[in-house]
Coordinates of C-alpha atoms and ligand atoms in Angstrom, one line a residue:
X1 CA 33.6 -13.8 -18.6
X2 CA 31.6 -16.9 -19.3
X3 CA 29.1 -17.1 -22.1
X4 CA 25.5 -18.2 -21.2
X5 CA 22.7 -19.3 -23.5
X6 CA 19.3 -20.8 -22.7
X7 CA 16.5 -21.7 -25.2
X8 CA 12.9 -22.8 -25.1
X9 CA 10.9 -23.0 -28.3
X10 CA 10.2 -25.0 -31.5
X11 CA 13.6 -25.2 -33.0
X12 CA 16.4 -27.6 -32.2
X13 CA 17.7 -26.4 -28.9
X14 CA 21.1 -27.8 -29.6
X15 CA 21.4 -25.8 -32.9
X16 CA 20.2 -22.6 -31.2
X17 CA 22.4 -23.0 -28.2
X18 CA 25.6 -23.9 -30.1
X19 CA 25.1 -21.0 -32.5
X20 CA 24.6 -18.7 -29.5
X21 CA 27.8 -19.9 -28.0
X22 CA 29.6 -19.3 -31.2
X23 CA 28.4 -15.7 -31.1
X24 CA 29.8 -15.4 -27.6
X25 CA 33.2 -16.8 -28.5
X26 CA 34.7 -13.3 -28.7
X27 CA 34.5 -13.2 -24.9
X28 CA 37.2 -15.8 -24.7
X29 CA 36.7 -19.1 -22.9
X30 CA 38.5 -22.3 -22.2
X31 CA 35.7 -25.0 -22.2
X32 CA 32.2 -25.4 -23.5
X33 CA 29.1 -27.5 -22.7
X34 CA 25.4 -28.0 -23.2
X35 CA 22.5 -29.7 -21.5
X36 CA 19.3 -30.6 -23.3
X37 CA 16.0 -31.6 -21.7
X38 CA 14.8 -34.5 -23.8
X39 CA 12.1 -37.1 -23.0
X40 CA 12.1 -36.3 -19.3
X41 CA 15.9 -36.7 -19.0
X42 CA 18.9 -34.4 -19.1
X43 CA 21.4 -35.1 -21.9
X44 CA 24.7 -33.3 -21.5
X45 CA 28.1 -33.0 -23.1
X46 CA 31.0 -30.7 -22.2
X47 CA 34.6 -30.5 -23.3
X48 CA 37.7 -28.5 -22.4
X49 CA 39.1 -26.3 -25.2
X50 CA 37.4 -24.7 -28.2
X51 CA 33.8 -25.1 -29.2
X52 CA 35.0 -27.3 -32.0
X53 CA 36.0 -29.9 -29.5
X54 CA 32.4 -30.0 -28.1
X55 CA 31.0 -30.1 -31.7
X56 CA 33.2 -33.1 -32.7
X57 CA 32.1 -34.9 -29.5
X58 CA 28.5 -34.1 -30.3
X59 CA 29.0 -35.4 -33.9
X60 CA 30.5 -38.6 -32.5
X61 CA 27.8 -39.2 -29.9
X62 CA 24.7 -37.2 -30.8
X63 CA 22.3 -36.1 -28.1
X64 CA 18.6 -36.7 -28.5
X65 CA 16.5 -34.1 -30.2
X66 CA 15.2 -31.4 -27.8
X67 CA 13.6 -28.0 -27.8
X68 CA 14.7 -26.9 -24.4
X69 CA 18.4 -26.5 -23.6
X70 CA 21.2 -24.5 -22.0
X71 CA 24.8 -23.9 -23.1
X72 CA 28.0 -22.4 -21.6
X73 CA 31.4 -21.2 -22.5
X74 CA 33.6 -21.1 -19.4
X75 CA 36.4 -18.8 -18.4
X76 CA 37.8 -20.7 -15.5
X77 CA 37.9 -19.2 -12.0
X78 CA 37.5 -22.0 -9.5
X79 CA 39.1 -25.1 -10.8
X80 CA 41.2 -25.6 -13.9
X81 CA 39.8 -25.6 -17.5
X82 CA 39.1 -29.4 -17.7
X83 CA 36.2 -31.5 -19.0
X84 CA 34.9 -32.1 -15.4
X85 CA 35.0 -28.5 -14.5
X86 CA 33.2 -27.4 -17.7
X87 CA 29.6 -26.4 -17.2
X88 CA 26.7 -27.5 -17.0
X89 CA 27.0 -29.1 -13.6
X90 CA 24.4 -31.6 -12.4
X91 CA 23.2 -32.5 -8.9
X92 CA 23.6 -36.0 -7.4
X93 CA 20.4 -37.4 -9.1
X94 CA 21.1 -35.9 -12.6
X95 CA 17.8 -34.0 -12.4
X96 CA 19.0 -30.4 -12.6
X97 CA 21.6 -28.8 -14.8
X98 CA 23.2 -25.4 -13.9
X99 CA 25.4 -23.0 -15.8
X100 CA 27.0 -20.0 -14.1
X101 CA 29.0 -16.8 -14.7
X102 CA 30.6 -15.0 -11.8
X103 CA 32.0 -16.0 -8.4
X104 CA 30.0 -17.5 -5.5
X105 CA 32.0 -16.2 -2.6
X106 CA 30.6 -18.5 0.1
X107 CA 30.9 -21.6 -2.0
X108 CA 33.5 -23.3 0.3
X109 CA 31.1 -23.1 3.3
X110 CA 28.1 -24.3 1.2
X111 CA 30.1 -27.1 -0.3
X112 CA 31.2 -28.3 3.2
X113 CA 27.6 -28.2 4.4
X114 CA 26.4 -30.1 1.3
X115 CA 29.1 -32.7 1.6
X116 CA 28.1 -33.1 5.3
X117 CA 24.6 -33.9 4.1
X118 CA 26.0 -36.6 1.8
X119 CA 26.2 -34.8 -1.5
X120 CA 29.0 -36.0 -3.9
X121 CA 30.8 -33.3 -5.7
X122 CA 32.2 -34.1 -9.1
X123 CA 34.1 -30.9 -9.9
X124 CA 36.3 -28.2 -8.3
X125 CA 34.0 -25.4 -9.2
X126 CA 32.0 -23.0 -7.1
X127 CA 29.1 -23.5 -9.5
X128 CA 28.4 -27.1 -8.6
X129 CA 27.0 -26.2 -5.1
X130 CA 24.1 -24.5 -6.9
X131 CA 23.1 -27.7 -8.6
X132 CA 23.1 -29.6 -5.3
X133 CA 21.2 -26.8 -3.5
X134 CA 18.6 -26.8 -6.2
X135 CA 18.4 -30.6 -5.8
X136 CA 17.5 -30.1 -2.1
X137 CA 15.0 -27.4 -2.8
X138 CA 13.2 -29.4 -5.5
X139 CA 13.3 -32.8 -3.7
X140 CA 10.1 -34.7 -4.4
X141 CA 7.3 -34.1 -1.9
X142 CA 4.7 -35.3 -4.3
X143 CA 4.1 -31.8 -5.7
X144 CA 5.2 -30.4 -9.1
X145 CA 8.7 -29.0 -9.1
X146 CA 8.7 -25.2 -8.9
X147 CA 12.2 -24.5 -10.2
X148 CA 11.8 -20.7 -10.1
X149 CA 10.9 -20.8 -6.4
X150 CA 13.8 -23.2 -5.7
X151 CA 16.1 -20.8 -7.5
X152 CA 14.9 -17.8 -5.5
X153 CA 15.5 -19.7 -2.3
X154 CA 19.0 -20.8 -3.4
X155 CA 19.9 -17.3 -4.5
X156 CA 19.0 -15.9 -1.1
X157 CA 21.8 -18.1 0.3
X158 CA 24.5 -17.1 -2.2
X159 CA 27.1 -14.4 -1.7
X160 CA 29.1 -12.9 -4.5
X161 CA 28.2 -12.1 -8.1
X162 CA 26.4 -14.6 -10.4
X163 CA 24.3 -15.2 -13.4
X164 CA 22.7 -18.7 -13.1
X165 CA 20.6 -20.6 -15.6
X166 CA 19.1 -23.9 -14.8
X167 CA 16.8 -26.5 -16.2
X168 CA 15.1 -29.5 -14.4
X169 CA 13.8 -32.8 -15.7
X170 CA 10.5 -32.4 -13.8
X171 CA 9.9 -28.8 -15.1
X172 CA 9.8 -29.4 -18.8
X173 CA 9.9 -26.6 -21.4
X174 CA 11.2 -24.2 -18.8
X175 CA 14.6 -22.5 -18.3
X176 CA 15.1 -20.4 -15.1
X177 CA 17.7 -17.7 -14.8
X178 CA 18.9 -15.5 -12.0
X179 CA 21.3 -12.6 -11.7
X180 CA 23.2 -10.5 -9.2
X181 CA 26.0 -8.2 -10.3
X182 CA 26.5 -10.1 -13.5
X183 CA 24.7 -9.7 -16.8
X184 CA 21.6 -11.7 -18.0
X185 CA 19.2 -10.7 -20.8
X186 CA 16.1 -12.4 -22.2
X187 CA 15.2 -12.4 -25.8
X188 CA 11.5 -12.4 -26.8
X189 CA 10.8 -14.4 -29.9
X190 CA 7.7 -15.7 -31.6
X191 CA 6.8 -19.0 -29.9
X192 CA 10.3 -19.2 -28.6
X193 CA 12.3 -17.3 -26.0
X194 CA 16.0 -17.0 -25.1
X195 CA 18.3 -16.2 -22.2
X196 CA 21.9 -15.1 -22.7
X197 CA 24.7 -13.2 -21.1
X198 CA 24.4 -10.7 -23.9
X199 CA 22.2 -10.1 -26.9
X200 CA 24.8 -11.2 -29.4
X201 CA 23.8 -14.8 -28.6
X202 CA 20.3 -14.4 -29.9
X203 CA 20.4 -11.4 -32.2
X204 CA 20.0 -13.5 -35.3
X205 CA 16.6 -14.8 -33.9
X206 CA 15.1 -11.8 -32.3
X207 CA 15.9 -8.1 -31.6
X208 CA 13.3 -7.8 -28.8
X209 CA 15.2 -8.0 -25.5
X210 CA 14.3 -7.8 -21.8
X211 CA 16.9 -6.5 -19.5
X212 CA 16.8 -7.9 -16.0
X213 CA 17.4 -5.8 -12.9
X214 CA 19.6 -6.6 -10.0
X215 CA 18.7 -9.6 -7.8
X216 CA 16.1 -11.0 -10.1
X217 CA 14.9 -14.4 -11.2
X218 CA 13.4 -15.0 -14.7
X219 CA 11.3 -17.9 -15.8
X220 CA 11.4 -18.5 -19.5
X221 CA 9.0 -20.8 -21.4
X222 CA 8.2 -20.8 -25.2
X223 CA 5.4 -18.3 -24.6
X224 CA 6.3 -16.3 -21.6
X225 CA 9.1 -14.4 -19.8
X226 CA 8.3 -13.8 -16.1
X227 CA 10.5 -11.8 -13.8
X228 CA 10.5 -11.7 -10.0
X229 CA 12.8 -10.6 -7.3
X230 CA 14.5 -13.1 -5.0
X231 CA 11.4 -12.9 -2.7
X232 CA 9.0 -13.7 -5.5
X233 CA 7.6 -10.2 -5.9
X234 CA 7.0 -9.1 -9.5
X235 CA 10.3 -7.7 -10.7
X236 CA 10.9 -4.6 -12.8
X237 CA 12.5 -5.3 -16.2
X238 CA 13.1 -3.1 -19.2
X239 CA 11.9 -4.2 -22.7
X240 CA 13.9 -2.8 -25.6
X241 CA 14.7 -3.2 -29.2
X242 CA 18.3 -4.0 -30.1
X243 CA 19.5 -1.6 -32.8
X244 CA 23.1 -3.0 -33.0
X245 CA 24.4 -5.1 -35.7
X246 CA 26.1 -8.4 -34.8
X247 CA 29.6 -7.0 -34.6
X248 CA 28.5 -4.0 -32.4
X249 CA 26.5 -6.5 -30.2
X250 CA 29.6 -8.5 -29.6
X251 CA 31.3 -5.4 -28.3
X252 CA 28.3 -4.5 -26.2
X253 CA 27.7 -1.5 -28.4
X254 CA 31.2 -0.1 -28.1
X255 CA 33.3 0.6 -31.2
X256 CA 36.2 -1.4 -29.7
X257 CA 36.7 -4.1 -27.2
X258 CA 39.3 -1.9 -25.5
X259 CA 36.7 0.7 -24.8
X260 CA 34.4 -2.0 -23.3
X261 CA 37.2 -3.4 -21.2
X262 CA 38.1 0.1 -19.9
X263 CA 34.5 0.5 -18.8
X264 CA 34.5 -3.0 -17.2
X265 CA 37.3 -1.9 -14.8
X266 CA 35.1 -1.1 -11.8
X267 CA 33.6 -4.6 -12.0
X268 CA 36.9 -6.3 -12.7
X269 CA 38.5 -4.6 -9.7
X270 CA 35.6 -5.5 -7.5
X271 CA 35.6 -9.1 -8.7
X272 CA 39.4 -9.4 -8.0
X273 CA 38.7 -8.5 -4.4
X274 CA 35.6 -10.7 -4.1
X275 CA 35.9 -13.3 -1.4
X276 CA 39.3 -12.1 -0.4
X277 CA 38.5 -9.2 1.9
X278 CA 36.8 -10.6 4.9
X279 CA 34.1 -8.6 6.7
X280 CA 36.4 -8.6 9.7
X281 CA 39.0 -6.6 7.7
X282 CA 41.3 -9.6 7.4
X283 CA 42.4 -11.1 4.1
X284 CA 41.6 -14.6 3.0
X285 CA 43.8 -15.9 0.1
X286 CA 42.7 -19.5 0.4
X287 CA 43.9 -20.5 -3.0
X288 CA 47.4 -19.3 -2.5
X289 CA 49.0 -22.6 -1.7
X290 CA 52.0 -21.2 0.3
X291 CA 51.9 -21.8 4.0
X292 CA 52.1 -18.9 6.5
X293 CA 55.4 -20.4 7.6
X294 CA 56.7 -20.2 4.0
X295 CA 55.6 -16.5 3.9
X296 CA 57.2 -15.7 7.2
X297 CA 60.5 -17.1 5.9
X298 CA 60.6 -14.8 2.9
X299 CA 63.5 -12.4 3.1
X300 CA 63.4 -10.9 -0.4
X301 CA 60.8 -10.5 -3.1
X302 CA 61.5 -10.1 -6.8
X303 CA 58.7 -9.2 -9.1
X304 CA 59.2 -10.4 -12.7
X305 CA 56.9 -9.4 -15.6
X306 CA 56.8 -7.8 -19.0
X307 CA 55.3 -4.6 -20.5
X308 CA 52.2 -3.4 -18.7
X309 CA 52.4 -6.3 -16.1
X310 CA 55.9 -4.9 -15.3
X311 CA 54.4 -1.6 -14.5
X312 CA 52.0 -3.3 -12.1
X313 CA 55.1 -4.8 -10.5
X314 CA 56.6 -1.3 -10.1
X315 CA 53.5 -0.2 -8.2
X316 CA 53.7 -3.4 -6.2
X317 CA 57.2 -2.5 -5.0
X318 CA 56.0 0.7 -3.3
X319 CA 53.2 -1.1 -1.5
X320 CA 55.0 -4.3 -0.6
X321 CA 58.0 -2.6 0.9
X322 CA 55.9 0.0 2.7
X323 CA 53.5 -2.6 4.3
X324 CA 55.9 -5.5 4.9
X325 CA 59.4 -4.0 5.1
X326 CA 60.6 -6.9 2.9
X327 CA 63.1 -5.7 0.2
X328 CA 61.3 -5.9 -3.1
X329 CA 63.0 -5.7 -6.5
X330 CA 61.1 -5.5 -9.8
X331 CA 62.8 -6.8 -13.0
X332 CA 61.9 -7.2 -16.6
X333 CA 61.4 -10.9 -17.0
X334 CA 63.4 -10.8 -20.3
X335 CA 66.5 -9.6 -18.4
X336 CA 66.1 -11.6 -15.2
X337 CA 67.8 -14.9 -15.9
X338 CA 70.7 -13.5 -17.9
X339 CA 72.1 -11.5 -15.0
X340 CA 72.5 -14.5 -12.8
X341 CA 70.3 -13.2 -9.9
X342 CA 71.0 -14.2 -6.3
X343 CA 68.2 -16.4 -5.3
X344 CA 67.6 -18.7 -2.3
X345 CA 64.8 -20.8 -0.8
X346 CA 63.7 -17.6 1.0
X347 CA 63.3 -15.6 -2.1
X348 CA 59.7 -15.1 -3.2
X349 CA 59.3 -14.5 -6.9
X350 CA 56.1 -12.8 -7.9
X351 CA 55.5 -13.5 -11.6
X352 CA 52.7 -11.3 -13.1
X353 CA 51.1 -12.2 -16.4
X354 CA 47.6 -11.5 -17.7
X355 CA 47.8 -14.3 -20.3
X356 CA 49.9 -16.7 -18.2
X357 CA 51.8 -17.7 -21.4
X358 CA 54.4 -15.0 -21.8
X359 CA 57.6 -16.8 -22.7
X360 CA 59.9 -14.3 -21.1
X361 CA 58.1 -14.5 -17.8
X362 CA 57.8 -18.3 -18.0
X363 CA 61.6 -18.7 -18.7
X364 CA 62.4 -16.4 -15.8
X365 CA 60.2 -18.3 -13.4
X366 CA 61.7 -21.6 -14.5
X367 CA 65.1 -20.2 -13.8
X368 CA 64.0 -19.0 -10.4
X369 CA 62.6 -22.4 -9.5
X370 CA 65.8 -24.1 -10.6
X371 CA 67.6 -21.9 -8.0
X372 CA 65.1 -23.1 -5.3
X373 CA 63.2 -19.8 -5.1
X374 CA 59.4 -20.0 -4.6
X375 CA 57.2 -18.6 -7.2
X376 CA 53.8 -16.9 -6.7
X377 CA 52.0 -16.2 -10.0
X378 CA 49.5 -13.4 -10.4
X379 CA 47.5 -14.3 -13.5
X380 CA 44.2 -13.8 -15.2
X381 CA 44.0 -17.0 -17.1
X382 CA 43.2 -20.0 -15.1
X383 CA 45.1 -23.2 -16.1
X384 CA 47.6 -21.4 -18.2
X385 CA 51.3 -22.4 -18.1
X386 CA 52.7 -19.7 -15.7
X387 CA 50.3 -20.6 -12.8
X388 CA 50.7 -24.3 -13.5
X389 CA 54.4 -24.1 -13.1
X390 CA 54.3 -21.8 -10.0
X391 CA 54.2 -22.8 -6.4
X392 CA 51.2 -20.6 -5.7
X393 CA 48.8 -18.5 -7.7
X394 CA 46.5 -15.6 -7.1
X395 CA 44.1 -15.1 -9.9
X396 CA 42.9 -11.7 -11.0
X397 CA 39.2 -11.9 -12.0
X398 CA 39.3 -9.4 -14.9
X399 CA 37.5 -11.8 -17.3
X400 CA 38.9 -12.3 -20.8
X401 CA 40.8 -9.4 -22.2
X402 CA 40.2 -9.3 -26.0
X403 CA 41.9 -6.0 -27.0
X404 CA 45.7 -6.5 -27.4
X405 CA 46.5 -3.6 -25.1
X406 CA 46.0 -4.5 -21.5
X407 CA 43.6 -2.3 -19.4
X408 CA 41.4 -4.1 -17.0
X409 CA 44.2 -6.7 -16.8
X410 CA 46.5 -4.0 -15.5
X411 CA 44.2 -2.6 -12.8
X412 CA 43.4 -6.0 -11.5
X413 CA 47.1 -6.9 -11.4
X414 CA 47.7 -3.9 -9.2
X415 CA 44.9 -5.0 -6.9
X416 CA 46.3 -8.5 -6.7
X417 CA 49.7 -7.1 -5.8
X418 CA 48.1 -5.0 -3.0
X419 CA 46.3 -8.2 -1.8
X420 CA 49.7 -10.0 -1.7
X421 CA 51.3 -7.1 0.1
X422 CA 48.6 -6.9 2.7
X423 CA 48.4 -10.6 3.2
X424 CA 52.2 -10.7 3.9
X425 CA 51.8 -7.8 6.3
X426 CA 49.0 -9.7 8.1
X427 CA 50.9 -13.0 8.3
X428 CA 54.2 -11.4 9.4
X429 CA 52.5 -8.9 11.7
X430 CA 54.2 -5.9 10.1
X431 CA 50.9 -3.9 10.2
X432 CA 48.3 -3.8 12.9
X433 CA 44.9 -5.3 12.2
X434 CA 43.3 -1.9 12.1
X435 CA 45.9 -0.5 9.7
X436 CA 45.2 -3.4 7.3
X437 CA 41.5 -2.8 7.8
X438 CA 41.8 0.8 6.9
X439 CA 43.6 -0.1 3.6
X440 CA 40.9 -2.8 2.9
X441 CA 38.2 -0.2 3.4
X442 CA 40.0 2.2 1.0
X443 CA 40.3 -0.7 -1.6
X444 CA 36.6 -1.5 -1.3
X445 CA 35.9 2.1 -2.2
X446 CA 38.0 2.0 -5.4
X447 CA 35.4 0.5 -7.9
X448 CA 33.0 3.4 -7.3
X449 CA 35.8 5.9 -7.7
X450 CA 37.0 4.3 -11.0
X451 CA 33.3 4.6 -12.1
X452 CA 33.5 8.3 -11.2
X453 CA 36.6 8.8 -13.3
X454 CA 35.0 6.9 -16.2
X455 CA 31.9 9.2 -16.0
X456 CA 34.1 12.3 -16.6
X457 CA 36.1 11.3 -19.6
X458 CA 34.6 13.6 -22.3
X459 CA 37.3 16.3 -21.9
X460 CA 40.0 13.6 -22.1
X461 CA 38.5 12.2 -25.3
X462 CA 38.4 15.8 -26.7
X463 CA 42.1 16.2 -25.8
X464 CA 43.0 13.0 -27.5
X465 CA 41.4 14.3 -30.7
X466 CA 43.0 17.7 -30.3
X467 CA 46.5 16.4 -29.9
X468 CA 46.2 13.7 -32.6
X469 CA 49.0 15.4 -34.7
X470 CA 51.5 15.8 -31.9
X471 CA 54.8 14.1 -32.7
X472 CA 55.7 13.3 -29.1
X473 CA 54.0 13.2 -25.7
X474 CA 56.0 13.1 -22.4
X475 CA 54.6 11.7 -19.1
X476 CA 55.9 12.6 -15.7
X477 CA 55.3 11.1 -12.3
X478 CA 56.9 10.4 -8.9
X479 CA 56.5 7.4 -6.5
X480 CA 53.6 5.3 -7.8
X481 CA 52.9 8.1 -10.3
X482 CA 56.1 7.0 -12.1
X483 CA 54.8 3.6 -13.2
X484 CA 51.6 5.4 -14.2
X485 CA 53.7 7.7 -16.4
X486 CA 55.4 4.7 -17.9
X487 CA 52.1 2.9 -18.5
X488 CA 50.6 6.1 -20.1
X489 CA 53.5 6.3 -22.5
X490 CA 53.4 2.6 -23.3
X491 CA 49.7 2.8 -24.2
X492 CA 50.3 5.7 -26.5
X493 CA 53.2 4.0 -28.3
X494 CA 51.4 0.8 -28.9
X495 CA 48.0 2.3 -29.9
X496 CA 48.8 5.7 -31.5
X497 CA 52.2 4.6 -32.8
X498 CA 53.5 7.9 -31.4
X499 CA 56.8 8.7 -29.7
X500 CA 56.0 8.8 -26.0
X501 CA 58.1 8.5 -22.9
X502 CA 57.5 8.3 -19.2
X503 CA 60.0 9.8 -16.8
X504 CA 60.4 9.9 -13.1
X505 CA 59.7 13.6 -12.6
X506 CA 62.9 14.2 -10.6
X507 CA 65.0 12.8 -13.4
X508 CA 64.0 15.5 -15.8
X509 CA 66.7 17.9 -14.9
X510 CA 69.3 15.1 -15.5
X511 CA 68.7 15.1 -19.2
X512 CA 65.2 14.7 -20.6
X513 CA 64.3 18.4 -20.0
X514 CA 66.3 19.1 -23.1
X515 CA 63.3 17.6 -25.0
X516 CA 61.0 20.3 -23.9
X517 CA 60.2 23.0 -26.4
X518 CA 57.2 25.1 -27.3
X519 CA 54.0 23.2 -27.4
X520 CA 55.3 19.7 -26.4
X521 CA 52.5 18.0 -24.5
X522 CA 53.6 16.9 -21.1
X523 CA 51.2 14.9 -19.0
X524 CA 52.0 15.0 -15.3
X525 CA 50.5 12.6 -12.6
X526 CA 50.3 14.6 -9.4
X527 CA 50.2 12.8 -6.1
X528 CA 47.8 13.7 -3.4
X529 CA 48.6 16.9 -1.5
X530 CA 47.4 15.1 1.6
X531 CA 49.6 12.5 3.3
X532 CA 52.8 12.8 1.3
X533 CA 52.7 16.6 0.7
X534 CA 56.4 16.8 -0.1
X535 CA 55.9 14.5 -3.1
X536 CA 53.1 16.6 -4.3
X537 CA 55.1 19.9 -4.0
X538 CA 58.0 18.3 -5.9
X539 CA 55.9 17.3 -8.8
X540 CA 54.3 20.8 -8.9
X541 CA 57.9 22.2 -9.1
X542 CA 58.7 19.9 -12.0
X543 CA 55.5 21.1 -13.7
X544 CA 56.7 24.7 -13.3
X545 CA 60.0 23.8 -14.9
X546 CA 58.5 22.3 -18.0
X547 CA 55.9 25.0 -18.3
X548 CA 58.5 27.7 -18.1
X549 CA 60.2 26.1 -21.1
X550 CA 57.0 26.1 -23.3
X551 CA 55.5 22.7 -22.6
X552 CA 51.8 22.3 -22.9
X553 CA 50.9 20.9 -19.5
X554 CA 48.1 18.4 -18.9
X555 CA 47.8 17.6 -15.2
X556 CA 46.1 14.6 -13.5
X557 CA 45.3 15.8 -10.0
X558 CA 43.0 15.1 -7.2
X559 CA 39.7 17.0 -6.7
X560 CA 40.4 20.0 -4.6
X561 CA 44.1 20.3 -5.4
X562 CA 44.1 23.9 -6.5
X563 CA 47.9 24.3 -6.2
X564 CA 48.3 22.8 -9.7
X565 CA 46.1 25.2 -11.5
X566 CA 48.6 28.0 -12.2
X567 CA 50.8 25.6 -14.0
X568 CA 48.3 23.5 -15.9
X569 CA 46.9 24.2 -19.3
X570 CA 44.4 21.4 -18.7
X571 CA 43.5 19.7 -15.4
X572 CA 42.0 16.2 -15.4
X573 CA 40.4 15.6 -12.0
X574 CA 40.4 12.2 -10.2
X575 CA 38.7 11.5 -6.8
X576 CA 40.8 11.7 -3.7
X577 CA 42.5 8.4 -2.6
X578 CA 45.5 7.3 -0.6
X579 CA 48.7 7.8 -2.6
X580 CA 49.5 4.1 -2.9
X581 CA 46.1 3.4 -4.5
X582 CA 46.1 6.3 -6.8
X583 CA 47.3 4.3 -9.9
X584 CA 43.9 2.6 -9.9
X585 CA 42.4 6.0 -10.8
X586 CA 45.2 8.0 -12.5
X587 CA 45.8 5.3 -15.2
X588 CA 42.2 5.4 -16.5
X589 CA 42.4 8.8 -18.2
X590 CA 45.7 7.7 -19.8
X591 CA 44.0 4.6 -21.3
X592 CA 41.1 6.7 -22.6
X593 CA 43.5 9.3 -24.0
X594 CA 45.6 6.7 -25.9
X595 CA 42.5 4.9 -27.2
X596 CA 40.9 8.1 -28.5
X597 CA 44.2 9.3 -30.1
X598 CA 44.7 6.0 -31.8
X599 CA 41.1 6.1 -33.2
X600 CA 41.6 9.8 -34.3
X601 CA 44.7 8.7 -36.2
X602 CA 42.8 5.9 -37.9
X603 CA 44.4 2.9 -36.2
X604 CA 42.8 -0.4 -35.2
X605 CA 42.6 0.1 -31.5
X606 CA 42.0 -3.6 -30.7
X607 CA 44.8 -5.0 -32.8
X608 CA 47.7 -2.6 -33.0
X609 CA 50.3 -3.4 -35.6
X610 CA 53.1 -5.8 -34.9
X611 CA 51.7 -6.8 -31.5
X612 CA 50.2 -10.0 -30.2
X613 CA 48.0 -10.6 -27.1
X614 CA 50.1 -13.5 -26.0
X615 CA 53.8 -13.3 -26.6
X616 CA 55.0 -16.9 -26.7
X617 CA 58.5 -16.3 -28.0
X618 CA 61.5 -15.0 -26.1
Ligands
F6R1 C1 50.5 -3.7 -23.2 C2 50.5 -5.2 -23.1 C3 51.8 -5.9 -23.0 C4 51.6 -7.0 -21.9 C5 52.9 -7.9 -21.9 C6 52.8 -9.0 -20.9 O1 49.3 -3.2 -23.2 O2 49.4 -5.7 -23.1 O3 52.8 -5.1 -22.6 O4 51.4 -6.5 -20.7 O5 53.1 -8.5 -23.2 O6 51.7 -9.8 -21.1 P1 51.2 -10.8 -20.0 O7 50.6 -9.9 -18.9 O8 50.1 -11.6 -20.7 O9 52.3 -11.6 -19.5

């Protein structure tokens, strides 16, 4: 997610802020900007692209010296990665500068209200509304500007998740921050203080940090850090000493980015749903750019993607066909155009890509568009090539994924596919409103359930270490458990460099069962015994078959499913969920298992050999 730095003290604010932004580069970003408070004026500069672009611009047109400033690296969500969408954003009078991480869910409404009151917007971002709201809240009535109070009043009107940091020309030597569901930490220095999205930004200046609680506002001057809640009551904050070195700080204290990204999944899943599931149980995919008439005309869906994204597509097929009754195929993007697929204007291509730059997927979508098909991209990288070349886009809000192996990217792709399926069902009337509402309610409950899975991973880690010398691991699943098995095997191959294969459990007896011999680890993903009981019983039978031939069986099963116990050497429990949503839970132990096994085998988890994060060749 976006990087945030704020500074008040005796040093050059520009130097401190730019250095802090450099320390946050690991988070990934697509533009950068700064605002300095100098001589009662705001001086800003912002540029799309790398920090180096901003630095050359600053070298060409230096900003005045200042000791108060804020800086931002942006990971685009609302509005492409351009100079004008880069932060900071200013109000109409150029008096207040704001930077932001997160998503302001009700920004469209606020923007319309502000425009109705005569405000001129100069970006496509959700962030800019905050600058204009602060302008209204600090408008001169002869009294000194109370920026913190204005921020509290603005925050009370915002929905969604946000970290905000602002500075105002009439409140010199002050930076004000606020947070809800998004990180913000203050750094306590000697005659200087800091604000940042994580401690890596100021760790070279101070190791004394103040962690802010939920829904809090913080006022930072060179001498003080004052925390309140959104109503102005004194806020509780936690002071602590940062023990991490810089490299650990960048990874939030984790050994690998992948571990951090696995743990970020509840938030990433919640963020991907944010603003899209209405309180009325209806879906609002405002940014989709395909009309309801276009969607009603669709008679076939083809999902194209590669690797992990392809597995998300396999899950999508089950959900989309079930909810919409539109035939849905899933195809490896690298194969798609070479088989001369039958495409018409009524074919909807869903191109899934975390990076938005995968060449195989891009070439497949270009081929589809040449044949008049419409393309909807599901993508995590705003402004990347695949969404740019598509007719419509639904962004996942996983934030930057640094580890090469995709984890939070995958879960959020599945969520986005569910949103597309439900939206189609809503528009085409293939599901009743209360049926859609029931799925929406289940989806809303998933982040908490993913957190529960994450909290119980110690036995999975122990298993990864115990099985480190295995020569092969097999994965079984049926229905949506089948793509989960494929994904578990892919993770193990790419991270542990171990032979691993995922099978549709029913396919075993048609050949792969010959691979089973004494001690071979077999990981089976067992569907819920509730709902589709037949599916459950079939997987349990397959489990018996491999166990009878000597396999070491590791079973991922719902809490309360005792039927698996006689056939399982190890049971990994996940919370109960509807079958279609189960991959959001059952994938998590497989990610943790692969990560742990790779580490136990001495591999670089974040940068597996021979692999690249963005595969830009066919
Ligand atoms: C596996 C992995 C790859 C990607 C694939 C597609 O962990 O990360 O298999 O899923 O290269 O990448 P995107 O989603 O960027 O198109």
